[in-house]
CSV table of C-alpha atoms and ligand atoms in Angstrom, one decimal:
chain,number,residue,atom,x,y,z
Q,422,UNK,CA,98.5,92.8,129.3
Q,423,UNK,CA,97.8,91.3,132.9
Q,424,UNK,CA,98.9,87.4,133.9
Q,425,UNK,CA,95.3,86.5,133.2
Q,426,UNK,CA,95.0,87.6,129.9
Q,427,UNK,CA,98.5,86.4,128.8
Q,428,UNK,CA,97.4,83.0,130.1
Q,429,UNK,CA,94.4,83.2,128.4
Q,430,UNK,CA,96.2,83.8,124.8
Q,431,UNK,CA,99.0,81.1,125.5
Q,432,UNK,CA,96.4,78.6,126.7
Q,433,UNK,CA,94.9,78.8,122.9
Q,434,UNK,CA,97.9,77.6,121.2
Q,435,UNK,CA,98.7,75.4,123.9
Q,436,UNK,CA,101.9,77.7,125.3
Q,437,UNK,CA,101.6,77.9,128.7
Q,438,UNK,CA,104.8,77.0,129.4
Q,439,UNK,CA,105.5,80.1,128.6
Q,440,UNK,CA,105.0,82.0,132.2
Q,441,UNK,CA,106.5,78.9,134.3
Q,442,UNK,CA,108.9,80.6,135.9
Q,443,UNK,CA,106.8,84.1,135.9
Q,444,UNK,CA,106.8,84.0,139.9
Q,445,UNK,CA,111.0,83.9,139.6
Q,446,UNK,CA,111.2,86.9,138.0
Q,447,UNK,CA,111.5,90.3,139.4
Q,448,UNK,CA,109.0,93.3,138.3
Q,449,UNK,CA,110.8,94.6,135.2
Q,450,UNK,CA,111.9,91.1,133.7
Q,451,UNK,CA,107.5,90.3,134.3
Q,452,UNK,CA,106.7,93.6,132.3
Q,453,UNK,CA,108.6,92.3,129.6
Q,454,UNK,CA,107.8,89.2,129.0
Q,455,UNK,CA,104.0,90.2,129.5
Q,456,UNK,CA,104.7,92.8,126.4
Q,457,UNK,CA,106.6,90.0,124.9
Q,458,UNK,CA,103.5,87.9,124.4
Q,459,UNK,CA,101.1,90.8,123.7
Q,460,UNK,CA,103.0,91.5,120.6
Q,461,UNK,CA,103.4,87.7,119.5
Q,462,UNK,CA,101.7,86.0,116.7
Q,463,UNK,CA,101.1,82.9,118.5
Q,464,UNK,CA,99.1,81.5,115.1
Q,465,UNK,CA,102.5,81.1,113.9
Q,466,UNK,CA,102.9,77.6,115.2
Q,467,UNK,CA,99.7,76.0,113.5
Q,468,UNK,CA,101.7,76.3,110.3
Q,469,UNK,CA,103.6,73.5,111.6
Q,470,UNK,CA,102.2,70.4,109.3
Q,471,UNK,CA,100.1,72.4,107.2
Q,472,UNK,CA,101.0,71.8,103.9
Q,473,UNK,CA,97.7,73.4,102.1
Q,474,UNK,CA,99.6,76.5,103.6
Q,475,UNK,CA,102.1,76.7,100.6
Q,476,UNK,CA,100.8,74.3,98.7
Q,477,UNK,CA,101.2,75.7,94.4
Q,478,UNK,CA,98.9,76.0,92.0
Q,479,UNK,CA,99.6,74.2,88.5
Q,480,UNK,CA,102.8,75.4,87.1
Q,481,UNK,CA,103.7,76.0,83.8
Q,482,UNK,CA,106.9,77.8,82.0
Q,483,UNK,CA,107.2,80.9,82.1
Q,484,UNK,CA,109.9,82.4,79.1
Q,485,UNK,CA,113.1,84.2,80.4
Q,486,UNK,CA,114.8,86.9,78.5
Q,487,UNK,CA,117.9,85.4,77.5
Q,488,UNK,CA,121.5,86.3,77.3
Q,489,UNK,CA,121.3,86.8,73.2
Q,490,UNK,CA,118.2,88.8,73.5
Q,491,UNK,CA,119.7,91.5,76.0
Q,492,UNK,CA,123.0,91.6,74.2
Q,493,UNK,CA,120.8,92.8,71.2
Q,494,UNK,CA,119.1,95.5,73.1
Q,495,UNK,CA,121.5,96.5,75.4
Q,496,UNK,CA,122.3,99.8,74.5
Q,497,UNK,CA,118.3,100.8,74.4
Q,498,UNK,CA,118.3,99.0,78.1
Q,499,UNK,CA,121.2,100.6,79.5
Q,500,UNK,CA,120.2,104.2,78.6
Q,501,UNK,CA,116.7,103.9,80.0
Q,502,UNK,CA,118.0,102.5,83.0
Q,503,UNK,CA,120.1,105.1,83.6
Q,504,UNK,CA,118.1,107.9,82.5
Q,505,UNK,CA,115.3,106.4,85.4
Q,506,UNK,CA,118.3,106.2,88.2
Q,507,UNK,CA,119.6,109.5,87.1
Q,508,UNK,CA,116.4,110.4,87.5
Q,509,UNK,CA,115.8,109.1,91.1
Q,510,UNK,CA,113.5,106.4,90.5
Q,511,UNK,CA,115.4,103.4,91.2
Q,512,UNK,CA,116.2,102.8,95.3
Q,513,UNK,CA,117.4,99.2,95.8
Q,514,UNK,CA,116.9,97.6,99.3
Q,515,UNK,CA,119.6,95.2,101.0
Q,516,UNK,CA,117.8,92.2,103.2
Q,517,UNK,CA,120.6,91.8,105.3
Q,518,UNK,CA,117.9,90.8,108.5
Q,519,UNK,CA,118.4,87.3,108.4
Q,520,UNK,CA,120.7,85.2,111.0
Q,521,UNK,CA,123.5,83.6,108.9
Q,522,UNK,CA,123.0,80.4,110.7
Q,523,UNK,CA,124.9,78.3,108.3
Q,524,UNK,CA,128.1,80.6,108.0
Q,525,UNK,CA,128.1,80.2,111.9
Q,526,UNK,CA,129.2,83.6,112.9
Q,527,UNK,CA,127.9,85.6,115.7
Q,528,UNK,CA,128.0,89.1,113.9
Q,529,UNK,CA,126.1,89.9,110.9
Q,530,UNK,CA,126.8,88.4,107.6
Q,531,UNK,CA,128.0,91.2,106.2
Q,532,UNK,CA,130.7,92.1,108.4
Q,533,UNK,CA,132.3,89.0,107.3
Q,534,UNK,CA,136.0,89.3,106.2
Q,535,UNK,CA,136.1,87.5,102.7
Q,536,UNK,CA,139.5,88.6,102.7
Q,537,UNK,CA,143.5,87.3,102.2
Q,538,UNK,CA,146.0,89.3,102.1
Q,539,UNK,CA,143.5,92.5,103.0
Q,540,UNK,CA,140.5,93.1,104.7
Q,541,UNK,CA,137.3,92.9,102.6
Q,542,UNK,CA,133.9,92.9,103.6
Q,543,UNK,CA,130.7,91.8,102.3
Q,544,UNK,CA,129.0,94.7,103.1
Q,545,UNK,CA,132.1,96.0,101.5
Q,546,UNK,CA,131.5,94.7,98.3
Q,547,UNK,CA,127.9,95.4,98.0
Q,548,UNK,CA,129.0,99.6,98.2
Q,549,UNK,CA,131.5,99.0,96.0
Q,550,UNK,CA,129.2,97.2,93.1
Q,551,UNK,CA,126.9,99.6,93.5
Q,552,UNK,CA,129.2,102.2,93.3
Q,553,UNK,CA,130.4,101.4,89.9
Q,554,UNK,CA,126.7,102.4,88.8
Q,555,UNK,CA,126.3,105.6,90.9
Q,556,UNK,CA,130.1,106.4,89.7
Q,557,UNK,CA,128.3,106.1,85.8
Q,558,UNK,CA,125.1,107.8,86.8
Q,559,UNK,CA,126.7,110.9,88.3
Q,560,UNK,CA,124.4,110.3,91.5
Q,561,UNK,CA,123.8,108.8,94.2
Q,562,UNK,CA,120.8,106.1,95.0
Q,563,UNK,CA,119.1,105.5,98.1
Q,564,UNK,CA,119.7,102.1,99.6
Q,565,UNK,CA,117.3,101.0,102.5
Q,566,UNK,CA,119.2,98.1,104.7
Q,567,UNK,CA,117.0,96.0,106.7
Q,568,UNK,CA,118.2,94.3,109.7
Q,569,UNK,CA,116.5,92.8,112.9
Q,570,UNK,CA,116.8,93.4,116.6
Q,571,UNK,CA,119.2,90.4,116.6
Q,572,UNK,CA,121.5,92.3,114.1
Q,573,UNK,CA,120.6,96.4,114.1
Q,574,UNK,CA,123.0,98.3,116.1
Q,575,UNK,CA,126.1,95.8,114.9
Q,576,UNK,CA,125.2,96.5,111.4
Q,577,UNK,CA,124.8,100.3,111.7
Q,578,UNK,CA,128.0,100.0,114.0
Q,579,UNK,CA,129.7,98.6,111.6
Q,580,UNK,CA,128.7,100.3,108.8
Q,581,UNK,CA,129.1,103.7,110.1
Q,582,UNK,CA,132.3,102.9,111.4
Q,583,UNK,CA,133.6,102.0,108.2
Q,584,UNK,CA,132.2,105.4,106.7
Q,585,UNK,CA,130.1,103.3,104.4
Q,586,UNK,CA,133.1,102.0,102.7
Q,587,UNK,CA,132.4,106.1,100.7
Q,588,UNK,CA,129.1,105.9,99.8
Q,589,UNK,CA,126.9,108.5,100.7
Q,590,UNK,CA,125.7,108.1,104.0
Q,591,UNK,CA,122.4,110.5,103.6
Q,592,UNK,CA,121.5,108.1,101.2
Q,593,UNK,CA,121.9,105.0,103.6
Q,594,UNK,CA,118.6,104.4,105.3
Q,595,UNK,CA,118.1,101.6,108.3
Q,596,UNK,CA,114.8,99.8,109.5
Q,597,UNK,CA,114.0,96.8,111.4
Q,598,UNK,CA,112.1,94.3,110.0
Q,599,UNK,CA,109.8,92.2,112.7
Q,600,UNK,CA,110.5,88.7,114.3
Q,601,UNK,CA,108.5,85.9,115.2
Q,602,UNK,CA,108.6,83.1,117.7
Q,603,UNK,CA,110.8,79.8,117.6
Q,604,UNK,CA,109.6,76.7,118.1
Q,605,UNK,CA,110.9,72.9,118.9
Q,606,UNK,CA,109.5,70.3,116.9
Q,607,UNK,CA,106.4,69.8,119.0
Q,608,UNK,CA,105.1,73.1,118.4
Q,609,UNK,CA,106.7,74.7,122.3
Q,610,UNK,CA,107.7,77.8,121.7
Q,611,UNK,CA,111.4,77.8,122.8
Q,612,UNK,CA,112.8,80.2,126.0
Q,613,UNK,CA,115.6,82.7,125.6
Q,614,UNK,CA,115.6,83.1,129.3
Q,615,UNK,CA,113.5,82.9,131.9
Q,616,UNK,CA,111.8,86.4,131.1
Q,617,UNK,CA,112.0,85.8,126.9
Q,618,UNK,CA,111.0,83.5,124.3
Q,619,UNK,CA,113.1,82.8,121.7
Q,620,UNK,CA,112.5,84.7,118.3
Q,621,UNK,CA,113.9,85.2,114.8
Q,622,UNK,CA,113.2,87.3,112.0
Q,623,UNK,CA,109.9,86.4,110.0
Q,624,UNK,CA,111.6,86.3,106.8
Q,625,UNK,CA,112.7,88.0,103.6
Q,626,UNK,CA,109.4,88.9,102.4
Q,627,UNK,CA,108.2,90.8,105.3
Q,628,UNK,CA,110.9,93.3,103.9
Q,629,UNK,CA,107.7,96.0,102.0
Q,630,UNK,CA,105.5,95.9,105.1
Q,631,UNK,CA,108.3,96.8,107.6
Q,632,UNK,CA,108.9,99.3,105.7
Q,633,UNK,CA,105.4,100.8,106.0
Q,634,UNK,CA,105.4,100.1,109.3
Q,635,UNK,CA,109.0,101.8,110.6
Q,636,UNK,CA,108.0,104.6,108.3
Q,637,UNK,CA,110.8,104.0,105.5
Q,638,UNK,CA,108.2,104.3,103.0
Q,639,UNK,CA,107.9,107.7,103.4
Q,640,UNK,CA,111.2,108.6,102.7
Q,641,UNK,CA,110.6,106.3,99.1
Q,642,UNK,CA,107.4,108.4,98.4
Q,643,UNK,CA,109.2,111.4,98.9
Q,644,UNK,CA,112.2,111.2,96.9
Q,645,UNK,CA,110.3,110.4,94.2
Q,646,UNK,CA,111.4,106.2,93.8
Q,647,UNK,CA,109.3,104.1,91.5
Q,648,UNK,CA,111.4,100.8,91.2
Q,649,UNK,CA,113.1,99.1,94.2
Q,650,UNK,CA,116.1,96.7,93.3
Q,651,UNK,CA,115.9,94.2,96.5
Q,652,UNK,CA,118.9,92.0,97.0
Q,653,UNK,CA,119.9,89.8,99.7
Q,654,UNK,CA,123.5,90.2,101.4
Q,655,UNK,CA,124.9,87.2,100.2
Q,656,UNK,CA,126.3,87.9,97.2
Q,657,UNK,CA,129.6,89.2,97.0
Q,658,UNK,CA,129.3,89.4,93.1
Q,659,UNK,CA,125.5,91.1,93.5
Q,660,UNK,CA,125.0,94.0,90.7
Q,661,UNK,CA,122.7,96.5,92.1
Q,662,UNK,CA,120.6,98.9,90.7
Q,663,UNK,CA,122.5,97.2,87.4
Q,664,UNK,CA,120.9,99.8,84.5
Q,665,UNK,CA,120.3,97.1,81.4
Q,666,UNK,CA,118.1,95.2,83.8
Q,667,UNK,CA,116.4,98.2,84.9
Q,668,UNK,CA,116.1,99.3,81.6
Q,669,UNK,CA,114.7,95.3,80.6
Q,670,UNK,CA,111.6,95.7,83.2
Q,671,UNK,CA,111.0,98.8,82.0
Q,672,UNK,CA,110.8,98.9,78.2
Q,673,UNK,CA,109.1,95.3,78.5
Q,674,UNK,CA,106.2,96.6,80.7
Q,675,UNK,CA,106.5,94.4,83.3
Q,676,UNK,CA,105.8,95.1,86.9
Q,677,UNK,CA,108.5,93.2,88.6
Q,678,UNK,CA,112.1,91.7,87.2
Q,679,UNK,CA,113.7,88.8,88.4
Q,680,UNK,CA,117.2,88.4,87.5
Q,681,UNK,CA,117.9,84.4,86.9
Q,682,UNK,CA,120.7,81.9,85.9
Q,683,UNK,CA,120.9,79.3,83.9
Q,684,UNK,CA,120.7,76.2,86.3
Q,685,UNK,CA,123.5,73.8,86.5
Q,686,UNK,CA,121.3,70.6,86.2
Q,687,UNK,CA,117.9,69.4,86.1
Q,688,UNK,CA,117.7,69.0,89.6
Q,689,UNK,CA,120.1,71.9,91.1
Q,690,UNK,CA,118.6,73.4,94.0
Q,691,UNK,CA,117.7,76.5,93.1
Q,692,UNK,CA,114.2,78.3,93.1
Q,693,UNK,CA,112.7,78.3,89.0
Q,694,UNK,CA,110.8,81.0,87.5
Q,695,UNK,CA,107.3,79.4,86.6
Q,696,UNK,CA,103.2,80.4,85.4
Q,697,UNK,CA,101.5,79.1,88.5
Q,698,UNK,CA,97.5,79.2,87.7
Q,699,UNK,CA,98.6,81.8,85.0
Q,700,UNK,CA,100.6,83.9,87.0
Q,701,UNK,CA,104.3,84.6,87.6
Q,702,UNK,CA,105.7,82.4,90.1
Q,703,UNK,CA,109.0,80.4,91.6
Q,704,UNK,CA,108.8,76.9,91.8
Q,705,UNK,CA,111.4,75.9,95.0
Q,706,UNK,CA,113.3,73.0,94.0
Q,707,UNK,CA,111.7,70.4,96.0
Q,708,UNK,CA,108.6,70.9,94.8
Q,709,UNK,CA,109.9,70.1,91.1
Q,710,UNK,CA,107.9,66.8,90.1
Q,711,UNK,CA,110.5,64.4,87.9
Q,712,UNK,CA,107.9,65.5,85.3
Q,713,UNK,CA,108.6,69.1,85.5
Q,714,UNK,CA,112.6,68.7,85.9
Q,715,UNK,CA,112.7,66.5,82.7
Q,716,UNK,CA,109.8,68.7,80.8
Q,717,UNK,CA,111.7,70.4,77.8
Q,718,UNK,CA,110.2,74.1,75.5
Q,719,UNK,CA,110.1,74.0,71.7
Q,720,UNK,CA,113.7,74.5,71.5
Q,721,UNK,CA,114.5,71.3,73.4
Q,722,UNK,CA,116.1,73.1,76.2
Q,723,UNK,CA,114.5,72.1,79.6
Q,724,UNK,CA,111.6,73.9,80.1
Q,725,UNK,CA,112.1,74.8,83.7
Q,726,UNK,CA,115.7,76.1,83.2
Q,727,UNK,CA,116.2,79.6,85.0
Q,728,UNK,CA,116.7,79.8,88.7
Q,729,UNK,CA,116.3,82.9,90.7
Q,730,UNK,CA,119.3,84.8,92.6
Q,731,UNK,CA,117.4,86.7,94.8
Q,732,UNK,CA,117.8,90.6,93.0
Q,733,UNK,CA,114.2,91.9,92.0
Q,734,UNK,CA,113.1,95.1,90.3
Q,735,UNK,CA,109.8,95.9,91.9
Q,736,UNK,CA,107.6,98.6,91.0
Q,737,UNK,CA,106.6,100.2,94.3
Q,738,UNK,CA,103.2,101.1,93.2
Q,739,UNK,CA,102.5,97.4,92.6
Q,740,UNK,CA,103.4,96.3,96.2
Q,741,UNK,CA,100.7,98.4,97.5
Q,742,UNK,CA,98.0,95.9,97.4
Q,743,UNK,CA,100.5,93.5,99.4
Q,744,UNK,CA,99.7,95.1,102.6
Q,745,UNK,CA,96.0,93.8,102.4
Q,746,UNK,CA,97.7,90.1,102.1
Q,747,UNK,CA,99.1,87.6,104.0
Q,748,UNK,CA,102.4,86.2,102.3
Q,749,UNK,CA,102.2,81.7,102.6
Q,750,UNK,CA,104.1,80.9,105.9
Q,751,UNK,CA,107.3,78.3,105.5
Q,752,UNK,CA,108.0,76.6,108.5
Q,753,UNK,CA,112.0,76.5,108.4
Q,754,UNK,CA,114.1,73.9,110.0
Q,755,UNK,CA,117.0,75.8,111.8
Q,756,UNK,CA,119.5,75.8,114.9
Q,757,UNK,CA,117.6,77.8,117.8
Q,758,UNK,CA,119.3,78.9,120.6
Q,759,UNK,CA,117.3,78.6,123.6
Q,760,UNK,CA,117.5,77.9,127.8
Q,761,UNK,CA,117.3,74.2,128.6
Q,762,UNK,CA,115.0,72.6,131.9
Q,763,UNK,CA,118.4,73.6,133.7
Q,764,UNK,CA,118.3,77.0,133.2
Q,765,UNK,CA,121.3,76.9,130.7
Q,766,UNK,CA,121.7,78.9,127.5
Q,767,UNK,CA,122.3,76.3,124.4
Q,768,UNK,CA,123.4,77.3,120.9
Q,769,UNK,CA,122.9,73.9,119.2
Q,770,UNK,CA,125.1,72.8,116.4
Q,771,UNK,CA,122.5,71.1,114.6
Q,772,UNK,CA,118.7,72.2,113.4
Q,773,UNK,CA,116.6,71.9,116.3
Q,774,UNK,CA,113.6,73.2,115.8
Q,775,UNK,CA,111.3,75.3,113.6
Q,776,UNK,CA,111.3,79.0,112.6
Q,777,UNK,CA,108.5,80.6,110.7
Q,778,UNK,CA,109.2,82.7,107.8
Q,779,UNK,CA,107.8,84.5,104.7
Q,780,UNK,CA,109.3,84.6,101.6
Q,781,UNK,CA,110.5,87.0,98.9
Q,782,UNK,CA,109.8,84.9,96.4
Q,783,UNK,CA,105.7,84.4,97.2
Q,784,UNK,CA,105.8,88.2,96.5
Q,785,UNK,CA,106.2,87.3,92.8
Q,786,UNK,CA,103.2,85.2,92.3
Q,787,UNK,CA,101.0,88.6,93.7
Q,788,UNK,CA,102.9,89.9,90.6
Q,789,UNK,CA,101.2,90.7,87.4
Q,790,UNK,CA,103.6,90.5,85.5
Q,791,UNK,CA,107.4,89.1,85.7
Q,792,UNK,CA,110.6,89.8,83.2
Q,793,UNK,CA,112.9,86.5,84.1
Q,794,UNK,CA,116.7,88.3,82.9
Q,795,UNK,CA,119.3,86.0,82.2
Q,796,UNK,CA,122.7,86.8,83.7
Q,797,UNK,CA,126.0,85.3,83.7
Q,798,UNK,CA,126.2,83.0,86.5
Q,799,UNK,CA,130.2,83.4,87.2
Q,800,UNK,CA,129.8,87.1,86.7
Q,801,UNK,CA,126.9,87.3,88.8
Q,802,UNK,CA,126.3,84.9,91.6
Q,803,UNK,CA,128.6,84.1,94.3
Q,804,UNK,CA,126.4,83.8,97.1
Q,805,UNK,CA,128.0,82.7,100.7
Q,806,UNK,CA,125.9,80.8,102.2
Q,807,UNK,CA,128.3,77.7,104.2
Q,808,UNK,CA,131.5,78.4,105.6
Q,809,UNK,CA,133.2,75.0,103.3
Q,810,UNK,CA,131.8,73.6,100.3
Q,811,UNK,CA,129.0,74.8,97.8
Q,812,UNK,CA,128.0,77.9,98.6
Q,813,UNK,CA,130.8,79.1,100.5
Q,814,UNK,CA,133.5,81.5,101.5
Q,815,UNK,CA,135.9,79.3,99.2
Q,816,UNK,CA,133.8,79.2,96.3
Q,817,UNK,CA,132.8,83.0,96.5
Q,818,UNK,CA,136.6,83.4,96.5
Q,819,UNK,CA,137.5,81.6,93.7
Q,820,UNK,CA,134.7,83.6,91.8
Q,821,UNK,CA,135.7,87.0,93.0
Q,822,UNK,CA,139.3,86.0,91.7
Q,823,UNK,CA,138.3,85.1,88.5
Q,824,UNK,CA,136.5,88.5,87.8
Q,825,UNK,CA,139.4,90.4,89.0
Q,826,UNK,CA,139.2,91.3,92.9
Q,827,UNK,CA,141.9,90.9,94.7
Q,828,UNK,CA,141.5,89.7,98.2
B,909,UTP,P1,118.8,83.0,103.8
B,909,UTP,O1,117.6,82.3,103.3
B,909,UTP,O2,120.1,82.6,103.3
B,909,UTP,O3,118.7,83.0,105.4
B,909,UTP,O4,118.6,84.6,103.4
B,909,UTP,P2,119.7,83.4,106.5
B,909,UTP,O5,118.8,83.4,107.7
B,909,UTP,O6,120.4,84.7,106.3
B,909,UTP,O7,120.8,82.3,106.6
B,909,UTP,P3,120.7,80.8,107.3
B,909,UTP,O8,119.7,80.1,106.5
B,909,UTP,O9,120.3,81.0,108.7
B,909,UTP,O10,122.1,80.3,107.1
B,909,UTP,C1,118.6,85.1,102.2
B,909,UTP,C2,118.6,86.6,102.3
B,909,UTP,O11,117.5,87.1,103.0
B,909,UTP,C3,117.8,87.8,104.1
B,909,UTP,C4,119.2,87.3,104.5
B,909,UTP,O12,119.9,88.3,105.3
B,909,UTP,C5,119.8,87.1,103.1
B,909,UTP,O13,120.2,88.4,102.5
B,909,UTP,N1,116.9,87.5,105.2
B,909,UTP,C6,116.6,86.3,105.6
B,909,UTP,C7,116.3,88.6,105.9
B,909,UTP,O14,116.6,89.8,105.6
B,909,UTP,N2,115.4,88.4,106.9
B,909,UTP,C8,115.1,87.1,107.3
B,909,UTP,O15,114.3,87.0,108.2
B,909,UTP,C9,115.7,86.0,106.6
C-alpha cells in the first residue's frame, strides 16, 4: 500500500493521525506501518455509540436442564460421552487470546502461579482437569489453544517448557486468533509507537474463524472431531471435555451446550441463558430490565435464573454457516497502552479508551438449538478474573481448597 492510498483509507474514518510522524521513520519502520493499516478494519471504530449494533431481540426463558434431571440420567449421559471422546469426536478449544487486563500481569494468564506452598499454574490446572477424563477414556483429545500476537510465543514458551504439565503434546495444537485497533474515547485510534498503532485481540468469538483462517480446521476435519468443548482460561475449576455434559447435548439433540450456574441473585452479573425472537440466546446482565430480573417460571423460581460460565459444546458442523456472518461488535472499555504527544510509552492504570470485540456468547443466538446444563457452582466455577476481591486469586483459592487441591 503506498502513502497515498493509506491516506486515502485513514482519511474515511477520520485517522489521519495515523502517518504524522511517517517522515521520522526510517524505511523498514514505513513498510510496516503501511502493511499495518492495509490489514486494519478501520470500520471498527463507527461501532462506537451505536447501540442498534447489539441491540436484542425480545427475550424470553429458555428452560435449563437441571441438577435433578442429570443426576437421573447420568449414567446414560456419561457413557455416550465417553463412547463419542473415545471415539475422537470431541476436541475442546482453550481461548486463552485475551489480555488479562484486570489481573494486571504482563505474561499470559495462564502462566499465573495460583500457588502457596508449591508452584501451580492455571494452565496447569486446565491439563490436569482434563486429564482426569483422558485418564477414564483411555485416550487422548485434541486441545486447540488460541492466543494472539500479544501472547503466542510466551504461551507456547511456556507451555512447552513445562512439557505440557504430561499431556500429549501431538495433541496440543496453537493458532493465533486476529486483533483489532484501540481507540480513545473520541474514536483516534491510539499509537504503539511511532511506526504502530495500538491493537488488541478482537475477541472471544472470533475463536471458529481463526481457525479456518490459520488452517486449524483442517486438522479438526481430519481427525474426525464433531463436537468442540470451548472454554476460556480462567477457570481454575473448568471441567473439560466433562462426558455427562457431552453426553446431555447429545442424547437431547441439540446443536450446541452451554454449561450454566445457578445465579447468586436476581441481579448477579453474570450472562443468562434466554429465547431471544425464538432463538437460543444470553442475555448480559445489564441488559436485564427490572421486569425480567424479577420475572418468575411456573415453579416460582426466577425465570431468568441460569448464568453462563463460558464452556460450550458446539457441534462443528453447525458453525459452518458462521463464516458467512458477522458476529455484533461490543465496544469494550479497557486500559490501552499507547505513546503519548511526547513520545512516551504509557500503560495506564485506569480504562482509557475503547477496544472492539466479538463475543462467544452472540455465537449462541446463530444456534438452533441450545441444552442450558446446570452445574455445581463451587465445584465448577472459580474463575480469576481480579487480583483481590470477587473474582480473584483469593476466591479461586478458597474454592480450589475446598474441592481438595492443595496449593
Ligand atoms: P475476558 O472477557 O475475561 O477478557 O475473557 P480478558 O481480555 O482475558 O481479561 P480482561 O477483561 O482484560 O481482564 C474471557 C476469556 O476469553 C478469552 C480470555 O483469554 C478468557 O479465556 N479471550 C478474551 C480471548 O481468547 N480473546 C480475546 O480477544 C478476549
Amino acid at each position: 500500500m503506498t502513502y497515498a492510498v493509506a491516506k486515502e483509507k485513514l482519511g474515511k474514518y477520520g485517522q489521519e493521525h495515523v502517518l504524522q510522524y511517517f517522515e521520522e521513520l526510517n524505511e523498514v519502520e514505513q513498510a510496516e506501518l503501511l502493511k499495518q493499516v492495509e490489514a486494519t478494519d478501520f470500520s471498527v471504530v463507527e461501532a462506537i455509540g451505536n447501540e442498534e449494533l447489539v441491540k436484542k431481540g425480545k427475550i424470553t426463558p429458555l428452560k435449563a436442564m437441571e441438577l435433578a434431571e442429570i443426576e437421573t440420567n447420568r449414567d446414560k449421559y456419561y457413557q455416550t460421552g465417553m463412547e463419542a471422546i473415545r471415539a475422537g469426536r470431541v476436541g475442546a478449544v482453550l481461548l486463552a487470546g485475551g489480555m488479562g487486563t484486570r489481573l494486571g500481569s504482563d505474561d499470559p494468564k495462564g502462566m499465573y502461579n495460583i500457588g502457596l506452598t508449591k508452584d501451580m499454574y492455571i494452565f496447569e490446572r486446565l491439563f490436569v482437569n482434563l486429564m482426569d477424563v483422558t485418564v477414564q477414556a483411555g485416550c487422548p483429545i485434541h486441545l486447540f489453544v488460541m492466543t494472539s500476537d500479544k501472547n503466542h510465543e510466551a504461551t507456547v514458551k511456556f507451555m512447552t517448557e513445562h512439557a505440557f504439565f504430561g499431556y500429549d503434546a501431538e495433541y496440543v495444537h496453537f493458532f493465533k486468533q486476529e486483533m483489532a485497533p484501540a481507540a480513545d474515547y473520541s474514536g483516534k485510534i491510539y499509537m504503539e509507537s511511532k511506526s504502530k498503532m495500538s491493537t488488541s485481540p478482537n475477541g472471544n468469538g472470533g475463536w471458529y474463524i481463526s481457525m479456518k483462517n490459520t488452517g486449524i480446521l483442517d486438522i479438526v476435519k481430519k481427525a474426525g472431531i464433531e463436537w468442540l468443548n470451548v472454554f476460556a482460561v480462567d477457570n481454575v475449576l473448568q471441567r473439560i471435555a466433562d462426558p455427562v455434559f457431552v453426553g446431555a447435548v447429545l442424547e437431547n439433540n441439540c446443536v450446541v451446550g452451554s454449561k450454566v450456574v445457578k445465579k447468586n441473585a436476581p441481579d448477579e452479573k453474570v450472562g443468562v441463558m434466554c429465547l431471544e425472537d425464538g432463538r437460543p440466546s444470553i442475555v448480559e446482565y445489564y441488559e436485564l430490565t427490572e421486569e425480567l430480573m424479577n420475572a418468575k417460571d411456573e415453579k416460582g423460581d426466577p425465570a431468568y435464573n441460569f448464568g453462563v460460565i463460558l464452556n460450550y459444546l458446539f457441534k462443528e458442523s453447525a458453525l459452518a454457516e458462521l463464516l458467512e456472518k458477522k458476529l455484533p461488535l461490543h465496544v469494550v472499555e479497557k486500559k490501552i497502552p499507547y505513546m503519548d504527544k511526547e513520545g512516551n510509552f504509557i500503560k495506564p492504570e485506569e480504562p482509557n479508551g475503547y477496544k472492539f470485540e466479538s463475543l462467544v456468547l452472540d455465537m449462541i443466538h446463530e444456534m438452533d438449538s441450545c441444552l442450558p446444563f446446570e452445574v455445581v457452582r463451587n465445584k465448577e466455577f472459580a474463575p480469576i478474573k481480579n487480583k483481590t476481591g470477587v473474582d480473584s486469586v483469593e476466591s479461586a483459592r478458597a474454592l480450589l481448597k475446598e474441592n481438595g487441591v492443595e496449593l
